[in-house]
XYZ file of C-alpha atoms in Angstrom:
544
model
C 50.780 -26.064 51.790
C 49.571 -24.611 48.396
C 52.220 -26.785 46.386
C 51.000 -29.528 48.373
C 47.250 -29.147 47.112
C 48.780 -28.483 43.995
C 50.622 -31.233 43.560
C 47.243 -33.654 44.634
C 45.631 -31.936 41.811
C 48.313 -33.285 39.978
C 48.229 -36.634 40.680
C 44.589 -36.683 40.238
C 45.241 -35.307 36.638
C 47.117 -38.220 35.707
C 45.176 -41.095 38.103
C 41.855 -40.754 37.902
C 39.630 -43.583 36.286
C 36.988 -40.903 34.950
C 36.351 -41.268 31.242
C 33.039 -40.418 30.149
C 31.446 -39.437 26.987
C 31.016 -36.579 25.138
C 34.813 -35.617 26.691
C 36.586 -38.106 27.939
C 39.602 -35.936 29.205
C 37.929 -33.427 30.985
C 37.658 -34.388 34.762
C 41.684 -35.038 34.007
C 42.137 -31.712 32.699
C 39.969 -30.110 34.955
C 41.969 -31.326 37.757
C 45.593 -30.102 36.066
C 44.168 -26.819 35.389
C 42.950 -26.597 39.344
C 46.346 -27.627 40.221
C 47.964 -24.974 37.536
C 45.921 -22.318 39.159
C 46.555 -23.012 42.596
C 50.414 -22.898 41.677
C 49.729 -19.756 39.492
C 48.416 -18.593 43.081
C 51.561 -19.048 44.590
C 53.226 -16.166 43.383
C 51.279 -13.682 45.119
C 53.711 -13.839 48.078
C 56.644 -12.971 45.438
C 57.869 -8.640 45.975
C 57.189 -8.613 42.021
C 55.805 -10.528 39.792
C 57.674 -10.618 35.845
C 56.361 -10.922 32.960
C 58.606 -11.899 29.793
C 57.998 -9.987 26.424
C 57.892 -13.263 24.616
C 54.756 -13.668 26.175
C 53.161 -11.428 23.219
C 53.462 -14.389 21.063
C 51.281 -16.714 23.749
C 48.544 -13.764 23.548
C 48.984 -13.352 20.060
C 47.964 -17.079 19.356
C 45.613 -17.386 22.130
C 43.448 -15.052 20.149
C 43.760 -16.636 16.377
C 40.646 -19.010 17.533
C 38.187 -16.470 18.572
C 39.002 -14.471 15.510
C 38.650 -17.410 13.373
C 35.453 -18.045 14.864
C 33.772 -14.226 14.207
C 35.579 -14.476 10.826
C 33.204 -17.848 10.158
C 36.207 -20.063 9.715
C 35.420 -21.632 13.294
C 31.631 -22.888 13.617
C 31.321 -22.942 17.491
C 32.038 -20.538 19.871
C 32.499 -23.140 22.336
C 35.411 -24.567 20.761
C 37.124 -21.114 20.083
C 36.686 -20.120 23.770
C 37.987 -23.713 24.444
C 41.329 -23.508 22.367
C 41.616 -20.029 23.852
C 41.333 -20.983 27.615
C 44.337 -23.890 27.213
C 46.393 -21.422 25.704
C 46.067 -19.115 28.479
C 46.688 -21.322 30.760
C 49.880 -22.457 28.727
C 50.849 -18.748 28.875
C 49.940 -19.093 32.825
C 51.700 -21.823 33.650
C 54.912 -20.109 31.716
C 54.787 -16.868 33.525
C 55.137 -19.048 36.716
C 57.790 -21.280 35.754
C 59.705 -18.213 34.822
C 59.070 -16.562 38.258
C 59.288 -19.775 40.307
C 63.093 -19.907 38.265
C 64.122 -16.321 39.914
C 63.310 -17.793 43.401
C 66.630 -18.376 46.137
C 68.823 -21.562 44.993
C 66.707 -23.724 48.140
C 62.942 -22.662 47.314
C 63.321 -22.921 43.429
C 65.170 -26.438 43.816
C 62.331 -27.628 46.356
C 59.863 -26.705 44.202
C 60.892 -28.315 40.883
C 62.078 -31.492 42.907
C 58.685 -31.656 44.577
C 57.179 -31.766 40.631
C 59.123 -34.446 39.455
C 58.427 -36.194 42.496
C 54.818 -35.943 41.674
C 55.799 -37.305 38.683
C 57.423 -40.401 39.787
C 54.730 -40.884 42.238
C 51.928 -41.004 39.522
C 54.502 -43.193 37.348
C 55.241 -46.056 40.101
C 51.304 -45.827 41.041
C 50.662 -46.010 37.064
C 52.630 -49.125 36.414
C 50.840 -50.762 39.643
C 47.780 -50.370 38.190
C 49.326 -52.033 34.919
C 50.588 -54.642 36.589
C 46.905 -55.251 37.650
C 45.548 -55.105 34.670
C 48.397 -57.198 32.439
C 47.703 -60.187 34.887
C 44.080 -59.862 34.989
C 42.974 -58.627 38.323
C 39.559 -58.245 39.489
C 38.761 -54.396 38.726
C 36.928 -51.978 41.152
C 36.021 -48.143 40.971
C 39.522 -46.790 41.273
C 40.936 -48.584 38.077
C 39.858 -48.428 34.364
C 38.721 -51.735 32.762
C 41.250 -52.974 30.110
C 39.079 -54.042 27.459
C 40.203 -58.095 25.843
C 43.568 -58.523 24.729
C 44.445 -54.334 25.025
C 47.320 -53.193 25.681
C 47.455 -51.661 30.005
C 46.866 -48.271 29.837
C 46.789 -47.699 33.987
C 44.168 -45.051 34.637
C 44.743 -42.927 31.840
C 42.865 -45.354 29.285
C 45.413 -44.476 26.398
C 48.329 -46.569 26.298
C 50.326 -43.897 24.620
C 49.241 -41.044 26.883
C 50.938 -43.521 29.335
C 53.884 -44.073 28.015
C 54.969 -40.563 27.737
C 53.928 -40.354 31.492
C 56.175 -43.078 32.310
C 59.049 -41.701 30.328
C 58.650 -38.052 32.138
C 58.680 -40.780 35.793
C 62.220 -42.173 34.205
C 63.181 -38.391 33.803
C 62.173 -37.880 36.876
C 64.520 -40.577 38.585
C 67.266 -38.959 36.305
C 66.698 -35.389 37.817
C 66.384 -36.579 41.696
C 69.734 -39.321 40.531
C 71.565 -36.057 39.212
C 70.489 -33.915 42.058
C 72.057 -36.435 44.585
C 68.297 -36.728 46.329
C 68.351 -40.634 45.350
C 71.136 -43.246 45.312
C 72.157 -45.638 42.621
C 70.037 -48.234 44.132
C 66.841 -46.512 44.425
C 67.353 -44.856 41.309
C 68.303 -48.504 39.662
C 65.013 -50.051 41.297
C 62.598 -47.036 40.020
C 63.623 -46.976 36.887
C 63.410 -51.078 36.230
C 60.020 -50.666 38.038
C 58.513 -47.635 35.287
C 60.752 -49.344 32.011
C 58.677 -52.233 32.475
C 55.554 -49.885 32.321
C 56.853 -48.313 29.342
C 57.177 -51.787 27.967
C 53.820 -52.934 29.158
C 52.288 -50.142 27.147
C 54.161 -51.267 23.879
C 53.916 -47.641 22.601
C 56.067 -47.285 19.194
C 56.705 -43.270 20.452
C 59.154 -44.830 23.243
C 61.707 -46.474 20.572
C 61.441 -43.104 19.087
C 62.185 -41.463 22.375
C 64.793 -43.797 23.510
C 66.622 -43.023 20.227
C 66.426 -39.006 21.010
C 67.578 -39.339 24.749
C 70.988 -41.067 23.188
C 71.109 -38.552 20.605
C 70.303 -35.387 22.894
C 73.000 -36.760 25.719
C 75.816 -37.537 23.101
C 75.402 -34.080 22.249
C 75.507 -32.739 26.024
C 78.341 -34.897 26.644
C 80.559 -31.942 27.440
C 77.774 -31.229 30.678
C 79.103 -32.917 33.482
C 76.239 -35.409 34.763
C 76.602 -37.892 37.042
C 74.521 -40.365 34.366
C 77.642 -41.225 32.204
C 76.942 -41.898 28.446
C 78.023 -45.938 28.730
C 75.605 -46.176 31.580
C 72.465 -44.594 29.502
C 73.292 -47.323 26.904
C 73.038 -49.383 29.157
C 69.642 -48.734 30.259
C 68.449 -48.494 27.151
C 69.556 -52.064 26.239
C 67.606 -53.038 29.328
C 64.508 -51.588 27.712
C 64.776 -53.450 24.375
C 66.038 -56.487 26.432
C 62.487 -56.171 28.500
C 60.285 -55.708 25.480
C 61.977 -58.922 23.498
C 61.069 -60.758 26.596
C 57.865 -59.627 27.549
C 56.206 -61.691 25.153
C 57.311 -65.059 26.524
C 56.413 -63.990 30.225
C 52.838 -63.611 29.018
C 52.719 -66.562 26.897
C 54.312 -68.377 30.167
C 52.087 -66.972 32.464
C 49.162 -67.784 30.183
C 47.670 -64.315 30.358
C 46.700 -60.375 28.566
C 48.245 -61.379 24.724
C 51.266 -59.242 23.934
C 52.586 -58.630 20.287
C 56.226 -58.966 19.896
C 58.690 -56.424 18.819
C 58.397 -57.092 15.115
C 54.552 -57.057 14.831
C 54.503 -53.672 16.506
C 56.829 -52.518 14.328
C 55.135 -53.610 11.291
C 51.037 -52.006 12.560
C 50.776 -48.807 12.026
C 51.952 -47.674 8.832
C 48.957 -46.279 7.213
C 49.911 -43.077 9.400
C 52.167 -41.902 6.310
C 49.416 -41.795 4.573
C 46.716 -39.985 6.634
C 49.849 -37.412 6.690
C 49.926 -37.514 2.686
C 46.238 -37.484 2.047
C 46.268 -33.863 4.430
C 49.219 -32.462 3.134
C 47.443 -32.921 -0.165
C 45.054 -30.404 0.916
C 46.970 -27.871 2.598
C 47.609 -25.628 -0.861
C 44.093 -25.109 -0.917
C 43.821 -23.818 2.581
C 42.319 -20.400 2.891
C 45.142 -17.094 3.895
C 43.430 -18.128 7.349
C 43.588 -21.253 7.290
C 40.924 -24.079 8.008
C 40.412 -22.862 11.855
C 41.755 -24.160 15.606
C 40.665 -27.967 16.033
C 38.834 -28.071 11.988
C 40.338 -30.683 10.637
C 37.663 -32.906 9.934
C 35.931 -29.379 8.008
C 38.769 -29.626 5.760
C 38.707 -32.879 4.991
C 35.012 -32.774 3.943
C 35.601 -29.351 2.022
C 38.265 -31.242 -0.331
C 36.943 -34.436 -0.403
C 39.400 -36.091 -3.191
C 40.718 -39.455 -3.942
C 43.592 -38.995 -1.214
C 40.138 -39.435 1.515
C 40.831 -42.984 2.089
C 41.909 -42.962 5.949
C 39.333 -41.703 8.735
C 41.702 -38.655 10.687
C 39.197 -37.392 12.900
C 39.917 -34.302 15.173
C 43.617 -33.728 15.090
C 46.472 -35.036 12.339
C 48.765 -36.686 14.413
C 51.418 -34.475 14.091
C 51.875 -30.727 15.816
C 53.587 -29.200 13.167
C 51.182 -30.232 10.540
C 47.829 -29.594 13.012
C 49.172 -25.511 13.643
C 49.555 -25.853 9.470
C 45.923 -27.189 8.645
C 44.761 -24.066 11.471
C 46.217 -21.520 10.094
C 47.053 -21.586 6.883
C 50.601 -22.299 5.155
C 51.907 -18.532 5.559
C 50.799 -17.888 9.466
C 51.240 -21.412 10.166
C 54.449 -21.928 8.610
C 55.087 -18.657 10.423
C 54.324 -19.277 14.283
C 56.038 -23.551 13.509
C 59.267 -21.671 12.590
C 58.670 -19.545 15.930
C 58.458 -22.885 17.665
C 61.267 -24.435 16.381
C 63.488 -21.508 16.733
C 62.507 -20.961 19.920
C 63.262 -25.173 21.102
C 66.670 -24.760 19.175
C 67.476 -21.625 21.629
C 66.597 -23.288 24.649
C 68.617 -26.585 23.178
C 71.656 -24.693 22.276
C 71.238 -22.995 25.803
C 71.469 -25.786 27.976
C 74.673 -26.348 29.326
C 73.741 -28.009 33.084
C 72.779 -31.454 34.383
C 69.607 -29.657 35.417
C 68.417 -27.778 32.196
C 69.273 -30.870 29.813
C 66.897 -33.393 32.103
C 64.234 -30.540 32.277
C 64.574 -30.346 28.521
C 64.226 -34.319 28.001
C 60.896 -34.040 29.558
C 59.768 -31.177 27.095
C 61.068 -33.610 24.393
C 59.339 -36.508 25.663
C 56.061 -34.592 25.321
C 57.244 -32.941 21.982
C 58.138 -36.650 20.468
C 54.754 -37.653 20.918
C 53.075 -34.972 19.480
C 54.822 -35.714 16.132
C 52.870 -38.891 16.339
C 49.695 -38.436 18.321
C 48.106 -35.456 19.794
C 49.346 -35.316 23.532
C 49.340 -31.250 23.221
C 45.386 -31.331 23.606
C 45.358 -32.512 26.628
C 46.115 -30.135 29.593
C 47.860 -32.601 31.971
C 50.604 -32.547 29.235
C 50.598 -29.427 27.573
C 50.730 -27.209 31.348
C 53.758 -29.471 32.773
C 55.513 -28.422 29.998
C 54.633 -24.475 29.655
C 55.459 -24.570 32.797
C 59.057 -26.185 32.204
C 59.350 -23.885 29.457
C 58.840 -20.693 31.363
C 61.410 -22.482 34.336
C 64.086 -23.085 31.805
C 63.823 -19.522 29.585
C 64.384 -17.704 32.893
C 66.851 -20.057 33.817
C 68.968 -19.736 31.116
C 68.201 -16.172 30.142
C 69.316 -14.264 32.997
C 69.453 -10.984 31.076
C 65.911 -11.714 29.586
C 63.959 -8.679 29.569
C 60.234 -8.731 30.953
C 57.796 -6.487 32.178
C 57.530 -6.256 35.924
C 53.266 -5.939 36.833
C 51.787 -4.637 39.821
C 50.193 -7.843 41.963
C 46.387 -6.430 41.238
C 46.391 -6.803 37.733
C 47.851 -10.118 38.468
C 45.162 -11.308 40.870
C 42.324 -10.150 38.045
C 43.910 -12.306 35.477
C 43.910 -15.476 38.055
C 39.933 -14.343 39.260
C 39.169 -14.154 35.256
C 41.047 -17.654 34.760
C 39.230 -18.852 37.562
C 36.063 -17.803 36.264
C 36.060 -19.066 33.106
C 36.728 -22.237 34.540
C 33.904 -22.216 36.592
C 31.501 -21.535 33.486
C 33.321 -24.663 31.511
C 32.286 -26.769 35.300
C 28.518 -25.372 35.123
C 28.231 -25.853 31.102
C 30.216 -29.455 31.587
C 27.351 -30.397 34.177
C 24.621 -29.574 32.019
C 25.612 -30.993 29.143
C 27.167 -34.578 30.687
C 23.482 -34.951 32.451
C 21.806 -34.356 29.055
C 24.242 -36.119 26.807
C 23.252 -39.220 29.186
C 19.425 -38.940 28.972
C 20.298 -38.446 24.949
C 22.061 -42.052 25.404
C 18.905 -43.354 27.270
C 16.798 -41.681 23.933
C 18.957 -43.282 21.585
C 18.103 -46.902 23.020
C 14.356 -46.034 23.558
C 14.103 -46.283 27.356
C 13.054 -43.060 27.528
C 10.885 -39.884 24.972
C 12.497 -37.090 23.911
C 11.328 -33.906 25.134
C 10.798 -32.001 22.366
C 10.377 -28.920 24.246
C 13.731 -28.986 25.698
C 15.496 -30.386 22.990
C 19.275 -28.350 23.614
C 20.885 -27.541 27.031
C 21.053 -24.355 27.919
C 24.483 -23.418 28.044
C 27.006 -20.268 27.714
C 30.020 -21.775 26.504
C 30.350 -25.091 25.122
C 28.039 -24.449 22.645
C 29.511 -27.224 20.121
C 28.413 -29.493 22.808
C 25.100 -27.972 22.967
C 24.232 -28.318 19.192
C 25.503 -31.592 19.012
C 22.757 -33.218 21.301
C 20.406 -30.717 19.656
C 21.417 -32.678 16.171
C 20.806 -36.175 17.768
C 17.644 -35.308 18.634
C 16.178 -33.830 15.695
C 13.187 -35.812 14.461
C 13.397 -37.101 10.588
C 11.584 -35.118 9.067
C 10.692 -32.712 5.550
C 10.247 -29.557 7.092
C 13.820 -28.428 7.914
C 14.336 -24.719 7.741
C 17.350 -23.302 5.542
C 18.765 -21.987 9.292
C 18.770 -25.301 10.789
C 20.407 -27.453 7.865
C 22.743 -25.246 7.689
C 23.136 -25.656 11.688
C 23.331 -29.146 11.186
C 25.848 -29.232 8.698
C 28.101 -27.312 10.921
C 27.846 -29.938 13.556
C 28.296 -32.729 10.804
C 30.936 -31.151 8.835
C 32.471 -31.008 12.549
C 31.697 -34.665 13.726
C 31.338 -36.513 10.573
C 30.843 -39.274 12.659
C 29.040 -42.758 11.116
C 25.436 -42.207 13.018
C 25.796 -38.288 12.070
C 26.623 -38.321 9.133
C 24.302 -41.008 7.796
C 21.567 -39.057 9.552
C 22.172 -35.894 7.864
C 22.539 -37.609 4.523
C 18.678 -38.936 4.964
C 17.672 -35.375 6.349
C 19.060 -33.698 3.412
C 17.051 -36.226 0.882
C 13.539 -35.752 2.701
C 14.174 -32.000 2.340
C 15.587 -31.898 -1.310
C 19.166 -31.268 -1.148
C 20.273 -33.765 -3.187
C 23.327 -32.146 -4.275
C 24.830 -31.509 -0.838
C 23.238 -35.401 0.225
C 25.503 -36.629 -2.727
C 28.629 -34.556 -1.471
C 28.224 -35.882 2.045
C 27.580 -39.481 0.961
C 30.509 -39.546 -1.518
C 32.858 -38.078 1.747
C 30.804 -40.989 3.928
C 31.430 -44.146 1.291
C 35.212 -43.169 1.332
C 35.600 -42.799 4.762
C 33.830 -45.830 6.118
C 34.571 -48.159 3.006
C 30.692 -48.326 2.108
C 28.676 -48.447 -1.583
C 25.758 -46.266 -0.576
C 23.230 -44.472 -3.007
C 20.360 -42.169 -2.388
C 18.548 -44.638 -3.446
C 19.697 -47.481 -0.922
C 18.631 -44.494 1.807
C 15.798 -43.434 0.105
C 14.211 -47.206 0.015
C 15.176 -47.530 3.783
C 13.619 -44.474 5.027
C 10.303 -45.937 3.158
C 10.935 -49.333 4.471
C 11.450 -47.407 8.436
C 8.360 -45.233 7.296
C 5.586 -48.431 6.796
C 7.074 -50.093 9.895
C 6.356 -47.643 12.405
């Protein structure tokens, strides 16, 4: 019954319409860490639970954030605490799917058939939402508006973020295909039924991907799979055969616009350089680097001529993310730990079984050299928890640490305590952050009195509706600019950052008013001066 709940939490994770400002992942990820926990829970029936030394290194970078923080590198607490809670429930996840992989033959197949079932569920319920959306159905609460000519996203409002779901479904028919639980005819129907998704979305990463899975099977050609090599190249000529042609059934059926093949490949290519316009600033990262989820701090701090592409939260690329964090020595450090720790588990695989399981990682893994898909829990947990499946499953010597059940059950009742402080923060903060919206448009005062939330741990949440509200005025203290320009130098978003800019004129900091407007005219294309915004704020001042 518990996987059962577990895998509803799942499916919620990946279907639910719920996107809502200030974070619009969070009833997702709330749900995939309920349904990590309640798996977690699982093992408490197990003699003995085991715990793998290479665990250290989870722990060891769970902790870089909150250090980072009381060194000063990270402004908020609430983002240090954050970073640290996902990677403890990465290590979480891991030290399950390396128990769950020491279960009997029957329970541990069950249990990794019943995830990719999940899988494939949320995949064929994904693309039916798509298939909504792409032909313009009437929407209702249980599907996410597609805004004019976008591309279907299903419920997870990132086409993408899709995609990659719809390539782990494909896997999925793979695994049950190889495991003899489907038939070629099933198996055929599924996967024409998802590649359409996948070609619906018109995500770039699944070219990418589709390349790797040749590349990764040529090279397990020796493991004996009931998926023969032809037949894969097969199916992937039915995927570039869909995607030539989806473009005329749209145009026939007079409906969503679709760019062809070509044009997609073409968009895009200013990523190379938002990549060269960071690397550019990565020799002048601190020992320490520039902090967990700083990026746009060290942008601003070496503001240069390479600032002409806004790259706002993460770099679009993993390897070059944990670089920007930490610093070229530890950074370099714990991406060569990565790698040689994928290459292991590569080299390892040598069943039908491990190499599918290991598609899926790489389906995730391909992404995040393009996007971010590791910040969001109902990616990164899946695959922890694949990890920890396939490094037992393949290391049967591995040594690990054998821990009595108590000190297991505290870690779960502190996991699942933390996450109820995130719910009771969350709550606060999404109920002010929409009277802030109601403030913003004038339908309603601000109470000056109870200008910030009271909260525990998102605090970065907390100080950001704190900055919104601030009234423009002179008589700033030297605490709260500098509060502000934490926030700022955090969300150097248009509003914010123009609004800092005019708070730092009225109180006389017109060197750091110059800094931030140079940073804002490069990033948003604009010709400002101080004294554009200092003939505004008079013009706002006699018409009030």
């Amino acid at each position: 019954m518990i996987y059962f709940f577990s895998a509803f939490f799942c499916l919620l994770a990946w279907l639910s319409p719920n996107h809502y400002q200030p974070w619009l992942s969070v009833y997702q990820d709330s749900s995939m860490f309920v349904a990590a926990l309640l798996l977690a829970s699982s093992l408490l029936n197990q003699k003995s639970i085991h715990v793998p030394y290479i665990l250290t290194f989870f722990i060891f970078l769970s902790f870089i954030p909150l250090i980072q923080y009381y060194l000063g590198i990270v402004y908020f607490f609430g983002e240090a605490i954050t970073f640290f809670f996902y990677l403890l429930a990465l290590a979480t996840v891991f030290i399950v799917g390396f128990n769950i992989a020491q279960l009997e033959r029957s329970n541990k197949d069950n249990i990794i058939a019943g995830f990719f079932i999940t899988i494939l569920i949320a995949s064929m319920i994904s693309v039916w939402i798509q298939l909504r959306q792409w032909l313009l159905f009437d929407g209702n609460i249980w599907i996410v508006d597609m805004p004019p000519n976008g591309r279907p996203f299903a419920n997870m409002a990132q086409p993408n973020q899709l995609s990659t779901l719809l390539i782990m479904g494909v896997l999925s028919v793979l695994y049950l295909f190889e495991k003899h639980k489907i038939n070629n005819i099933s198996a055929s129907l599924a996967t024409i039924f998802i590649l359409f998704g996948v070609v619906l979305t018109q995500s770039r990463t699944a070219w990418v991907f589709a390349i790797c899975i040749l590349i990764w099977w040529l090279i397990k050609i020796r493991v004996h799979t009931r998926l023969r090599m032809r037949y894969l190249i097969t199916w992937v000529g039915v995927f570039v055969t869909l995607w030539f042609c989806l473009p005329y059934f749209s145009e026939l059926l007079g409906i969503t616009s679709i760019r062809s093949l070509s044009d997609r490949a073409t968009a895009g290519l200013e990523r190379w350089s938002m990549w060269h316009q960071l690397i550019m600033i990565l020799p002048n990262a601190p020992l320490q680097g520039y902090g967990w989820g700083q990026l746009n701090v060290a942008q601003i701090l070496n503001q240069s001529d390479y600032d002409q592409y806004p790259v706002f939260g993460y770099s679009h690329n993993l390897f070059l993310d944990i670089l920007i964090w930490n610093g070229l020595l530890f950074g370099g450090a714990i991406s060569l730990f990565i790698l040689f720790f994928l290459l292991k588990m590569a080299l390892s695989a040598k069943d039908n079984e491990s190499i599918v399981i290991l598609a899926v990682v790489g389906a995730i893994l391909v992404h995040s050299m393009f996007e971010y898909p590791f910040a969001y829990a109902y990616f990164l947990l899946p695959m922890g928890f694949f990890l920890g499946f396939l490094y037992a499953q393949q290391n049967r010597d591995i040594r690990s640490l054998s821990i009595q059940k108590k000190w297991y059950v505290l870690h779960l009742v502190y996991c699942a305590s933390l996450m109820a402080v995130f719910a009771y923060d969350y709550k606060r903060i999404e109920h002010e952050h929409e009277l802030m919206r109601y403030e913003n448009v004038k339908l309603r005062n601000i109470d000056l009195k109870n200008i910030e939330p009271d909260v525990i741990l998102l605090t970065q949440l907390r100080d950001y509706i704190w900055f919104v509200r601030q009234p423009l005025l002179a008589d700033k203290s030297e605490q709260e600019l500098d509060r502000m320009r934490k926030i700022v130098y955090r969300f150097p978003e248009r509003p914010m950052l123009y609004r800092y800019i005019q708070t730092l004129y009225l109180n006389g900091q017109t060197e750091e008013a110059n800094k931030v407007l140079n940073f804002f005219n490069t990033l948003y294309k604009e010709k400002l001066t101080l004294l554009l915004i200092q003939q505004r704020l008079e013009y706002e001042k006699s018409n009030k």
